[in-house]
Amino acid sequence: MLLIAVAAVRISSRSGLPSLLLYLGIGVAIGQDGIGNVAFDNAELTQVIGYAALVVILAEGGLGTKWKEIKPALPAAVALSTVGVAVSVGITAAGAHYLVGLEWRQALIIGAVVSSTDAAAVFSVLRKVPLPSRVTGVLEAESGFNDAPVVILVVAFSAVGPVDSWYSLVGEIALELAIGAGVGLAVGFVGAYGLRRIALPASGLYPIAVMAIAVTAYAAGALAHGSGFLAVYLASMVLGNAKLPHAPANRGFAEGLGWIAQIGMFVLLGLLVTPHNLGEDFWAAMIIGLVLTVVARPLSVLAGLLPFRIPWQEQALMSWAGLRGAVPIILATIPMVSGIEESERLFNIVFVLVVVYTLVQGPTLPWLARALKLGDKAEAADLGVESAPLERLRGHLLSVAIPDESKMHGVEVAELRLPAGAAVTLVVREEKSFVPGPSTVLRRGDELLVVATDPVRDATERRLRAVGQGGKLAGWLGTAGATGVARGGPAGPRGHRPGGGRIGRSGRSGRKTSG
């Protein structure tokens, strides 16, 4: 199963398809009517797990969203997530009622469910397509924002009894969005403030703390009767743009969790569907999908972006790039749990619609961008930069802090006499960083970044500890140099030696030590 999942990641990244389709296929293959013949029909459990996975996916998307890129696109994204959603729901519901024959309640549910663009699908495809930053920013922000109003609408339409009046729904949506936004921003700023000022005992705890803060934002938003999804996205965006310790590791950890959440969620959704029942609703799904893609989505983009001066080419691309994914399928489980009549048919229609139209839209996005002359060559030619390439380069990055009692104070960089293959690359002094020269004098409170190749990594740390204990004359004062073992007094707690510096390391080892 793990090999199949890895292969799915490779295929999706090369083909431009969201990994959704491949993981759904895995779930269908091992489910009913498949080779595994696993019977699974627990819609309530699927909904709970889907919500949890969506929280992780939104957190990963928020952490990877750059404020400088999204700030100019924010008003347009908010308009698409509110006005655009309303237009899309109305037109799609009308098409489902008059062309397919669904009752108005069912038609409204279908319209609301499929009007949400999927964050996972958008993030996985758009970040590989060289589009202008404004287009990418609007689409990514929209996918993060529009889940909140859509969830409110689906729950309202799926409730037992008459549907609330439209102005009541508008007021409820506005209130929940306001509460969710306030809670998310508050939790994000408080969490970032705390992480910058509280030293955790291990670097590996920072990514866990960041994800814990994001989940807390969702829980706090939901408990305050606001939008938890909006709260987690905004809180994660604040954390992702704050200067937090170990920021690359935080994003990498979130990305890994995001992949796990996507794989588990999509496979589970594939298990829930019964393939032999899909054929009966195929044409209904095609008609509703055609109305959504050709009429509702373009008109919603036009209405939402009317106040903004956005070229028609960009609006056309945004209309086609409204990708659906697992979120509509998860939302289709809400009427099933609520016991709405013919809810299983609604689920089948949404499933077929998402799969077929994602197959059409995802791979054709790059072609459409080139046809509209919107391909950003600068973005396409940008370098792919790894946050921590030292593992592949067989190197280590040592972080050295010079305490007040260290004898490294007053030593010049050249006097460290580090072994060949090691060098001091950066000095941080009084919150300012600079590249040192051979004659740079080290001071108390300095933090050094030392790069060492794999063969001399241990010798470099021993030499740094020796200089910390014996100063520039360490080799002659009873402490070893680059090739010996430090012979100072007995080690204190956790290997600390009086007068030494604190040495942390990343790269191949990735853990901290002190000495």
XYZ file of N, CA, C and O in Angstrom, residues 224-354:
524
model
N -16.525 28.868 19.889
C -17.090 30.226 19.925
C -18.231 30.396 18.932
O -18.675 31.521 18.698
N -18.679 29.281 18.333
C -19.758 29.296 17.334
C -19.361 30.132 16.109
O -20.196 30.816 15.514
N -18.082 30.045 15.765
C -17.581 30.677 14.557
C -17.121 29.626 13.574
O -17.358 28.420 13.751
N -16.478 30.068 12.529
C -15.965 29.151 11.516
C -14.589 28.637 11.926
O -13.600 29.374 11.880
N -14.532 27.377 12.327
C -13.250 26.793 12.699
C -12.301 26.667 11.530
O -11.081 26.809 11.685
N -12.844 26.410 10.334
C -11.989 26.263 9.158
C -11.297 27.581 8.809
O -10.111 27.604 8.483
N -12.022 28.674 8.877
C -11.399 29.971 8.622
C -10.387 30.296 9.704
O -9.316 30.850 9.427
N -10.700 29.930 10.943
C -9.790 30.205 12.050
C -8.463 29.475 11.876
O -7.391 30.062 12.071
N -8.508 28.202 11.514
C -7.263 27.440 11.385
C -6.431 27.955 10.202
O -5.198 28.018 10.276
N -7.082 28.359 9.134
C -6.334 28.854 7.979
C -5.641 30.175 8.299
O -4.464 30.366 7.992
N -6.362 31.101 8.946
C -5.768 32.399 9.269
C -4.681 32.262 10.333
O -3.629 32.914 10.250
N -4.925 31.437 11.349
C -3.898 31.232 12.374
C -2.629 30.641 11.770
O -1.504 31.065 12.094
N -2.781 29.683 10.867
C -1.610 29.068 10.219
C -0.892 30.058 9.323
O 0.344 30.042 9.237
N -1.647 30.933 8.657
C -1.019 31.928 7.806
C -0.194 32.917 8.642
O 0.901 33.314 8.244
N -0.711 33.299 9.807
C 0.053 34.171 10.705
C 1.326 33.473 11.161
O 2.419 34.063 11.158
N 1.227 32.208 11.559
C 2.403 31.458 12.008
C 3.407 31.275 10.878
O 4.626 31.352 11.098
N 2.920 31.026 9.680
C 3.814 30.801 8.554
C 4.587 32.031 8.143
O 5.677 31.923 7.570
N 4.045 33.215 8.426
C 4.721 34.456 8.044
C 5.449 35.119 9.207
O 6.070 36.159 9.031
N 5.349 34.533 10.393
C 6.100 35.038 11.541
C 7.505 34.448 11.526
O 7.748 33.379 10.965
N 8.439 35.157 12.127
C 9.825 34.690 12.189
C 9.969 33.742 13.366
O 10.437 34.103 14.442
N 9.562 32.488 13.129
C 9.595 31.486 14.187
C 10.879 30.673 14.133
O 11.483 30.520 13.063
N 11.321 30.138 15.263
C 12.481 29.237 15.232
C 12.174 27.994 14.403
O 11.059 27.473 14.433
N 13.174 27.542 13.655
C 13.075 26.300 12.867
C 11.903 26.352 11.894
O 11.161 25.366 11.720
N 11.728 27.500 11.232
C 10.603 27.668 10.309
C 10.605 26.641 9.171
O 9.548 26.096 8.834
N 11.757 26.341 8.528
C 11.724 25.321 7.465
C 11.268 23.961 7.962
O 10.513 23.266 7.282
N 11.713 23.590 9.171
C 11.292 22.300 9.729
C 9.798 22.310 10.028
O 9.114 21.296 9.848
N 9.283 23.451 10.479
C 7.848 23.554 10.759
C 7.029 23.307 9.498
O 6.044 22.554 9.510
N 7.452 23.943 8.391
C 6.714 23.776 7.140
C 6.855 22.363 6.601
O 5.902 21.793 6.059
N 8.045 21.791 6.717
C 8.245 20.427 6.234
C 7.403 19.418 6.998
O 6.823 18.495 6.407
N 7.318 19.594 8.312
C 6.497 18.701 9.128
C 5.030 18.824 8.750
O 4.315 17.821 8.610
N 4.559 20.064 8.571
C 3.161 20.283 8.188
C 2.870 19.694 6.812
O 1.791 19.135 6.582
N 3.826 19.819 5.899
C 3.623 19.259 4.565
C 3.498 17.744 4.617
O 2.652 17.150 3.935
N 4.326 17.106 5.442
C 4.231 15.654 5.589
C 2.897 15.229 6.183
O 2.264 14.272 5.709
N 2.439 15.952 7.218
C 1.130 15.644 7.793
C 0.012 15.874 6.777
O -0.982 15.145 6.748
N 0.176 16.930 5.963
C -0.822 17.205 4.935
C -0.949 16.061 3.942
O -2.068 15.680 3.554
N 0.181 15.492 3.532
C 0.140 14.348 2.616
C -0.547 13.147 3.267
O -1.359 12.450 2.644
N -0.211 12.890 4.534
C -0.845 11.770 5.235
C -2.354 11.983 5.326
O -3.150 11.056 5.116
N -2.755 13.221 5.646
C -4.188 13.518 5.748
C -4.888 13.325 4.413
O -5.987 12.755 4.351
N -4.262 13.798 3.327
C -4.868 13.633 2.006
C -5.019 12.164 1.640
O -6.084 11.720 1.183
N -3.946 11.402 1.839
C -3.985 9.987 1.466
C -5.078 9.262 2.239
O -5.917 8.547 1.666
N -5.085 9.432 3.568
C -6.089 8.744 4.379
C -7.503 9.163 4.046
O -8.406 8.323 3.935
N -7.711 10.475 3.866
C -9.052 10.976 3.588
C -9.565 10.491 2.244
O -10.712 10.021 2.114
N -8.736 10.558 1.206
C -9.178 10.176 -0.126
C -9.435 8.673 -0.240
O -10.387 8.249 -0.884
N -8.574 7.874 0.396
C -8.800 6.427 0.367
C -10.109 6.088 1.082
O -10.891 5.241 0.624
N -10.378 6.754 2.203
C -11.609 6.493 2.938
C -12.842 6.884 2.130
O -13.858 6.174 2.126
N -12.764 8.004 1.419
C -13.887 8.407 0.568
C -14.103 7.415 -0.565
O -15.239 7.149 -0.969
N -13.006 6.874 -1.101
C -13.144 5.844 -2.130
C -13.795 4.582 -1.595
O -14.561 3.911 -2.302
N -13.500 4.253 -0.325
C -14.133 3.082 0.287
C -15.631 3.281 0.473
O -16.413 2.338 0.358
N -16.032 4.527 0.767
C -17.429 4.790 1.073
C -18.345 4.643 -0.135
O -19.516 4.280 0.004
N -17.827 4.914 -1.315
C -18.667 4.882 -2.502
C -18.909 3.434 -2.949
O -18.071 2.553 -2.741
N -20.092 3.200 -3.546
C -20.429 1.890 -4.108
C -20.406 2.022 -5.629
O -21.327 2.611 -6.219
N -19.375 1.505 -6.308
C -19.194 1.758 -7.746
C -20.384 1.359 -8.612
O -20.717 2.062 -9.574
N -21.043 0.237 -8.293
C -22.105 -0.217 -9.209
C -23.339 0.684 -9.148
O -24.243 0.558 -9.988
N -23.390 1.599 -8.169
C -24.515 2.535 -8.103
C -24.248 3.850 -8.830
O -25.157 4.673 -8.960
N -22.998 4.040 -9.266
C -22.634 5.326 -9.859
C -23.218 5.508 -11.253
O -23.492 6.632 -11.685
N -23.396 4.413 -11.988
C -23.864 4.520 -13.367
C -25.237 5.159 -13.490
O -25.526 5.881 -14.459
N -26.102 4.928 -12.497
C -27.455 5.466 -12.564
C -27.465 6.997 -12.502
O -28.390 7.638 -13.023
N -26.480 7.562 -11.856
C -26.448 9.017 -11.667
C -25.358 9.695 -12.510
O -25.037 10.859 -12.279
N -24.812 8.976 -13.488
C -23.707 9.529 -14.269
C -24.139 10.769 -15.051
O -23.499 11.815 -15.003
N -25.252 10.653 -15.776
C -25.652 11.768 -16.638
C -26.155 12.950 -15.828
O -25.981 14.107 -16.214
N -26.779 12.684 -14.692
C -27.181 13.787 -13.817
C -25.958 14.555 -13.340
O -25.951 15.799 -13.298
N -24.896 13.819 -13.003
C -23.649 14.471 -12.568
C -23.029 15.270 -13.705
O -22.497 16.372 -13.483
N -23.089 14.730 -14.931
C -22.504 15.439 -16.062
C -23.242 16.747 -16.345
O -22.622 17.778 -16.634
N -24.578 16.715 -16.253
C -25.362 17.927 -16.536
C -25.108 18.993 -15.473
O -24.869 20.164 -15.781
N -25.152 18.589 -14.192
C -24.908 19.550 -13.110
C -23.482 20.086 -13.181
O -23.239 21.292 -12.986
N -22.535 19.211 -13.491
C -21.147 19.657 -13.615
C -20.955 20.625 -14.764
O -20.166 21.579 -14.661
N -21.674 20.397 -15.863
C -21.572 21.307 -17.012
C -22.132 22.688 -16.659
O -21.535 23.718 -17.005
N -23.277 22.700 -15.958
C -23.844 23.978 -15.521
C -22.875 24.696 -14.580
O -22.649 25.903 -14.691
N -22.294 23.942 -13.656
C -21.354 24.526 -12.698
C -20.118 25.089 -13.393
O -19.694 26.224 -13.122
N -19.531 24.325 -14.296
C -18.255 24.697 -14.896
C -18.399 25.770 -15.965
O -17.566 26.694 -16.044
N -19.442 25.671 -16.790
C -19.581 26.566 -17.948
C -20.386 27.818 -17.627
O -20.157 28.875 -18.222
N -21.314 27.713 -16.669
C -22.202 28.854 -16.386
C -21.959 29.431 -14.986
O -21.627 30.611 -14.824
N -22.126 28.598 -13.974
C -22.099 29.099 -12.598
C -20.739 29.647 -12.193
O -20.647 30.760 -11.639
N -19.681 28.897 -12.443
C -18.354 29.363 -12.032
C -17.935 30.640 -12.764
O -17.487 31.593 -12.118
N -18.060 30.719 -14.098
C -17.689 31.982 -14.760
C -18.508 33.176 -14.270
O -17.961 34.269 -14.077
N -19.827 32.993 -14.079
C -20.646 34.109 -13.615
C -20.307 34.488 -12.175
O -20.372 35.669 -11.805
N -19.959 33.505 -11.356
C -19.574 33.825 -9.978
C -18.266 34.600 -9.942
O -18.095 35.525 -9.136
N -17.325 34.242 -10.819
C -16.065 34.991 -10.914
C -16.331 36.400 -11.418
O -15.786 37.383 -10.896
N -17.188 36.522 -12.431
C -17.516 37.835 -12.979
C -18.177 38.725 -11.926
O -17.823 39.902 -11.773
N -19.132 38.163 -11.176
C -19.829 38.952 -10.158
C -18.913 39.302 -8.992
O -18.922 40.434 -8.490
N -18.091 38.337 -8.559
C -17.215 38.591 -7.427
C -16.106 39.575 -7.728
O -15.704 40.365 -6.867
N -15.600 39.545 -8.968
C -14.453 40.394 -9.329
C -14.880 41.664 -10.055
O -14.010 42.378 -10.574
N -16.179 41.935 -10.093
C -16.662 43.115 -10.803
C -16.061 44.417 -10.279
O -15.700 45.299 -11.071
N -15.889 44.589 -8.960
C -15.309 45.854 -8.473
C -13.811 45.990 -8.728
O -13.253 47.073 -8.536
N -13.155 44.924 -9.150
C -11.698 44.935 -9.310
C -11.339 44.971 -10.797
O -12.020 44.380 -11.631
N -10.283 45.657 -11.068
C -9.831 45.768 -12.456
C -8.890 44.608 -12.784
O -7.681 44.751 -12.818
N -9.494 43.455 -13.029
C -8.728 42.256 -13.350
C -8.968 41.913 -14.810
O -10.117 41.819 -15.251
N -7.921 41.739 -15.608
C -8.084 41.452 -17.047
C -8.946 40.216 -17.293
O -8.979 39.293 -16.473
N -9.611 40.209 -18.420
C -10.514 39.103 -18.729
C -9.761 37.785 -18.857
O -10.323 36.712 -18.556
N -8.499 37.835 -19.296
C -7.732 36.602 -19.409
C -7.558 35.930 -18.038
O -7.704 34.713 -17.903
N -7.260 36.749 -17.028
C -7.087 36.195 -15.687
C -8.413 35.692 -15.130
O -8.463 34.666 -14.443
N -9.501 36.404 -15.422
C -10.809 35.943 -14.972
C -11.194 34.624 -15.651
O -11.795 33.738 -15.019
N -10.849 34.487 -16.915
C -11.146 33.240 -17.625
C -10.386 32.066 -17.004
O -10.943 30.965 -16.822
N -9.112 32.317 -16.668
C -8.327 31.244 -16.060
C -8.859 30.897 -14.672
O -8.935 29.722 -14.298
N -9.250 31.906 -13.884
C -9.821 31.645 -12.567
C -11.126 30.867 -12.678
O -11.438 30.031 -11.822
N -11.891 31.132 -13.724
C -13.136 30.394 -13.922
C -12.873 28.915 -14.153
O -13.582 28.046 -13.637
N -11.838 28.617 -14.920
C -11.525 27.218 -15.233
C -10.770 26.534 -14.088
O -10.809 25.313 -13.960
N -10.100 27.321 -13.258
C -9.257 26.759 -12.196
C -10.001 26.568 -10.887
O -9.360 26.358 -9.856
N -11.326 26.640 -10.898
C -12.079 26.375 -9.674
C -12.157 24.879 -9.422
O -13.215 24.247 -9.594
N -11.050 24.293 -8.988
C -10.950 22.841 -8.859
C -11.744 22.322 -7.671
O -11.722 22.904 -6.584
N -12.440 21.223 -7.901
C -13.130 20.532 -6.816
C -12.301 19.327 -6.399
O -11.563 18.769 -7.200
N -12.453 18.939 -5.155
C -11.671 17.805 -4.672
C -12.417 17.065 -3.586
O -13.626 16.824 -3.683
N -11.702 16.732 -2.529
C -12.303 15.928 -1.470
C -13.313 16.706 -0.644
O -14.230 16.115 -0.080
N -13.161 18.032 -0.558
C -14.073 18.812 0.287
C -15.532 18.645 -0.138
O -16.400 18.379 0.704
N -15.896 18.804 -1.423
C -17.299 18.558 -1.797
C -17.788 17.148 -1.455
O -18.941 16.976 -1.048
N -16.909 16.147 -1.605
C -17.328 14.776 -1.296
C -17.560 14.631 0.212
O -18.502 13.962 0.650
N -16.699 15.257 1.026
C -16.897 15.221 2.473
C -18.199 15.921 2.851
O -18.990 15.422 3.662
N -18.440 17.086 2.233
C -19.663 17.823 2.536
C -20.912 17.054 2.106
O -21.987 17.231 2.696
N -20.768 16.205 1.099
C -21.916 15.400 0.653
C -22.313 14.344 1.680
O -23.402 13.761 1.569
N -21.435 14.099 2.686
C -21.814 13.157 3.743
C -22.724 13.809 4.785
O -23.360 13.101 5.576
N -22.791 15.147 4.818
C -23.623 15.837 5.817
C -25.104 15.490 5.643
O -25.767 15.121 6.623
N -25.682 15.582 4.421
C -27.093 15.158 4.279
C -27.293 13.672 4.550
O -28.383 13.271 4.991
N -26.269 12.837 4.324
C -26.391 11.414 4.628
C -26.531 11.209 6.134
O -27.373 10.430 6.598
N -25.698 11.923 6.907
C -25.774 11.808 8.362
C -27.080 12.395 8.887
O -27.665 11.891 9.855
N -27.562 13.453 8.231
C -28.799 14.106 8.681
C -30.050 13.340 8.267
O -31.154 13.666 8.724
N -29.915 12.359 7.393
C -31.062 11.557 6.974
C -31.926 12.216 5.916
O -33.125 11.933 5.824
N -31.337 13.083 5.092
C -32.085 13.730 4.014
C -32.472 12.685 2.968
O -31.698 11.782 2.627
N -33.674 12.813 2.420
C -34.159 11.865 1.425
C -33.266 11.869 0.182
O -32.854 12.930 -0.295
N -32.948 10.672 -0.317
C -32.104 10.460 -1.491
C -30.702 11.071 -1.310
O -30.081 11.502 -2.268
N -30.229 11.066 -0.075
C -28.893 11.621 0.178
C -27.794 10.773 -0.457
O -26.755 11.299 -0.860
N -28.010 9.457 -0.566
C -27.008 8.610 -1.206
C -26.869 8.959 -2.683
O -25.769 8.912 -3.251
N -27.991 9.322 -3.308
C -27.921 9.734 -4.712
C -27.127 11.039 -4.836
O -26.341 11.204 -5.757
N -27.358 11.962 -3.908
C -26.597 13.209 -3.923
C -25.095 12.934 -3.785
O -24.272 13.550 -4.475
N -24.754 11.998 -2.905
C -23.337 11.649 -2.727
C -22.759 11.087 -4.019
O -21.645 11.455 -4.426
N -23.493 10.200 -4.682
C -22.995 9.611 -5.927
C -22.821 10.665 -7.023
O -21.844 10.647 -7.775
N -23.773 11.603 -7.109
C -23.665 12.665 -8.115
C -22.427 13.514 -7.872
O -21.671 13.819 -8.803
N -22.208 13.892 -6.614
C -21.036 14.713 -6.282
C -19.752 13.943 -6.572
O -18.784 14.505 -7.117
N -19.714 12.664 -6.246
C -18.512 11.861 -6.465
C -18.153 11.818 -7.946
O -17.009 12.070 -8.336
N -19.138 11.487 -8.789
C -18.880 11.397 -10.228
C -18.486 12.762 -10.786
O -17.548 12.886 -11.597
N -19.203 13.807 -10.386
C -18.916 15.163 -10.872
C -17.475 15.560 -10.560
O -16.744 16.066 -11.428
N -17.051 15.345 -9.315
C -15.698 15.746 -8.898
C -14.642 14.984 -9.695
O -13.678 15.568 -10.200
